[in-house]
Amino acid sequence: MMKEQQKPLNLKRAAGIAGVSPDTITRWCKRYCIGKQLHPNAPWRVDPKGLSIVMSGDGKALAAYLSSAGMEDEARPPH
């Protein structure tokens, strides 16, 4: 049985979970490819799994996450 995928978070909810500002979440979405916009003016949709990986600072986990999504060359490792 497949595990159900978690629903994307909006910026405000993701910021509350991470304890940072929505602007920081936007930067993380762009830098680490953990979120997307359906078009340039659309709200960001943040992947909860990607958010937790970036929050942990685990570069290897982020690389595996991006690799599974086919985006391994898109992001920089977390600080």
PDB file of C-alpha atoms in Angstrom:
ATOM      1  CA  MET A   1       0.000   0.000   0.000  1.00  0.00           C
ATOM      2  CA  MET A   2       1.426   3.408  -1.009  1.00  0.00           C
ATOM      3  CA  LYS A   3       1.764   6.127   1.576  1.00  0.00           C
ATOM      4  CA  GLU A   4      -0.473   9.088   0.762  1.00  0.00           C
ATOM      5  CA  GLN A   5       1.467  12.169  -0.300  1.00  0.00           C
ATOM      6  CA  GLN A   6       1.146  15.175   2.004  1.00  0.00           C
ATOM      7  CA  LYS A   7      -0.652  18.240   0.694  1.00  0.00           C
ATOM      8  CA  PRO A   8       1.475  21.287  -0.185  1.00  0.00           C
ATOM      9  CA  LEU A   9       1.702  24.102   2.343  1.00  0.00           C
ATOM     10  CA  ASN A  10       1.158  27.784   1.708  1.00  0.00           C
ATOM     11  CA  LEU A  11       3.959  30.220   2.605  1.00  0.00           C
ATOM     12  CA  LYS A  12       2.378  31.356   5.876  1.00  0.00           C
ATOM     13  CA  ARG A  13       1.888  27.800   7.153  1.00  0.00           C
ATOM     14  CA  ALA A  14       5.378  26.713   6.048  1.00  0.00           C
ATOM     15  CA  ALA A  15       6.897  29.788   7.719  1.00  0.00           C
ATOM     16  CA  GLY A  16       5.056  28.992  10.946  1.00  0.00           C
ATOM     17  CA  ILE A  17       6.328  25.420  10.930  1.00  0.00           C
ATOM     18  CA  ALA A  18       9.921  26.483  10.207  1.00  0.00           C
ATOM     19  CA  GLY A  19       9.911  29.493  12.536  1.00  0.00           C
ATOM     20  CA  VAL A  20      11.063  31.840   9.768  1.00  0.00           C
ATOM     21  CA  SER A  21       9.448  34.547   7.639  1.00  0.00           C
ATOM     22  CA  PRO A  22       7.432  33.818   4.496  1.00  0.00           C
ATOM     23  CA  ASP A  23      10.187  35.629   2.542  1.00  0.00           C
ATOM     24  CA  THR A  24      12.700  33.064   3.820  1.00  0.00           C
ATOM     25  CA  ILE A  25      10.426  30.227   2.693  1.00  0.00           C
ATOM     26  CA  THR A  26      10.219  31.847  -0.757  1.00  0.00           C
ATOM     27  CA  ARG A  27      14.036  31.950  -0.923  1.00  0.00           C
ATOM     28  CA  TRP A  28      14.225  28.294   0.158  1.00  0.00           C
ATOM     29  CA  CYS A  29      11.684  27.337  -2.514  1.00  0.00           C
ATOM     30  CA  LYS A  30      13.846  28.968  -5.165  1.00  0.00           C
ATOM     31  CA  ARG A  31      17.232  27.874  -3.787  1.00  0.00           C
ATOM     32  CA  TYR A  32      16.407  24.294  -2.765  1.00  0.00           C
ATOM     33  CA  CYS A  33      13.502  23.524  -5.134  1.00  0.00           C
ATOM     34  CA  ILE A  34      11.103  22.601  -2.335  1.00  0.00           C
ATOM     35  CA  GLY A  35       8.157  24.542  -3.733  1.00  0.00           C
ATOM     36  CA  LYS A  36       6.596  25.702  -6.940  1.00  0.00           C
ATOM     37  CA  GLN A  37       4.265  28.229  -8.473  1.00  0.00           C
ATOM     38  CA  LEU A  38       1.814  27.231 -11.167  1.00  0.00           C
ATOM     39  CA  HIS A  39       2.488  30.569 -12.913  1.00  0.00           C
ATOM     40  CA  PRO A  40       4.622  33.624 -11.988  1.00  0.00           C
ATOM     41  CA  ASN A  41       1.952  35.397  -9.907  1.00  0.00           C
ATOM     42  CA  ALA A  42       0.501  32.275  -8.300  1.00  0.00           C
ATOM     43  CA  PRO A  43       1.025  31.549  -4.605  1.00  0.00           C
ATOM     44  CA  TRP A  44       3.898  29.249  -3.683  1.00  0.00           C
ATOM     45  CA  ARG A  45       3.057  25.643  -2.840  1.00  0.00           C
ATOM     46  CA  VAL A  46       5.667  24.215  -0.476  1.00  0.00           C
ATOM     47  CA  ASP A  47       6.357  20.493  -0.216  1.00  0.00           C
ATOM     48  CA  PRO A  48       6.256  19.505   3.492  1.00  0.00           C
ATOM     49  CA  LYS A  49       8.871  16.775   2.995  1.00  0.00           C
ATOM     50  CA  GLY A  50      11.260  19.164   1.244  1.00  0.00           C
ATOM     51  CA  LEU A  51      10.679  21.774   3.944  1.00  0.00           C
ATOM     52  CA  SER A  52      11.568  19.343   6.724  1.00  0.00           C
ATOM     53  CA  ILE A  53      14.745  18.306   4.890  1.00  0.00           C
ATOM     54  CA  VAL A  54      15.892  21.906   4.429  1.00  0.00           C
ATOM     55  CA  MET A  55      15.066  22.671   8.074  1.00  0.00           C
ATOM     56  CA  SER A  56      17.256  19.763   9.161  1.00  0.00           C
ATOM     57  CA  GLY A  57      20.185  21.000   7.051  1.00  0.00           C
ATOM     58  CA  ASP A  58      20.772  17.480   5.697  1.00  0.00           C
ATOM     59  CA  GLY A  59      22.478  17.963   2.326  1.00  0.00           C
ATOM     60  CA  LYS A  60      22.510  14.235   1.533  1.00  0.00           C
ATOM     61  CA  ALA A  61      18.779  13.919   2.190  1.00  0.00           C
ATOM     62  CA  LEU A  62      18.128  16.988   0.021  1.00  0.00           C
ATOM     63  CA  ALA A  63      20.203  15.481  -2.796  1.00  0.00           C
ATOM     64  CA  ALA A  64      18.215  12.233  -2.561  1.00  0.00           C
ATOM     65  CA  TYR A  65      14.919  14.163  -2.471  1.00  0.00           C
ATOM     66  CA  LEU A  66      15.866  16.184  -5.552  1.00  0.00           C
ATOM     67  CA  SER A  67      17.210  13.121  -7.344  1.00  0.00           C
ATOM     68  CA  SER A  68      13.923  11.299  -6.836  1.00  0.00           C
ATOM     69  CA  ALA A  69      12.170  14.305  -8.395  1.00  0.00           C
ATOM     70  CA  GLY A  70      14.681  14.532 -11.263  1.00  0.00           C
ATOM     71  CA  MET A  71      16.049  17.890 -10.084  1.00  0.00           C
ATOM     72  CA  GLU A  72      19.441  16.981  -8.632  1.00  0.00           C
ATOM     73  CA  ASP A  73      21.263  19.749 -10.517  1.00  0.00           C
ATOM     74  CA  GLU A  74      18.760  22.470  -9.616  1.00  0.00           C
ATOM     75  CA  ALA A  75      19.510  23.311  -5.982  1.00  0.00           C
ATOM     76  CA  ARG A  76      22.353  24.291  -3.706  1.00  0.00           C
ATOM     77  CA  PRO A  77      22.873  22.307  -0.491  1.00  0.00           C
ATOM     78  CA  PRO A  78      21.479  23.802   2.729  1.00  0.00           C
ATOM     79  CA  HIS A  79      23.899  25.726   4.918  1.00  0.00           C
TER      80      HIS A  79
END
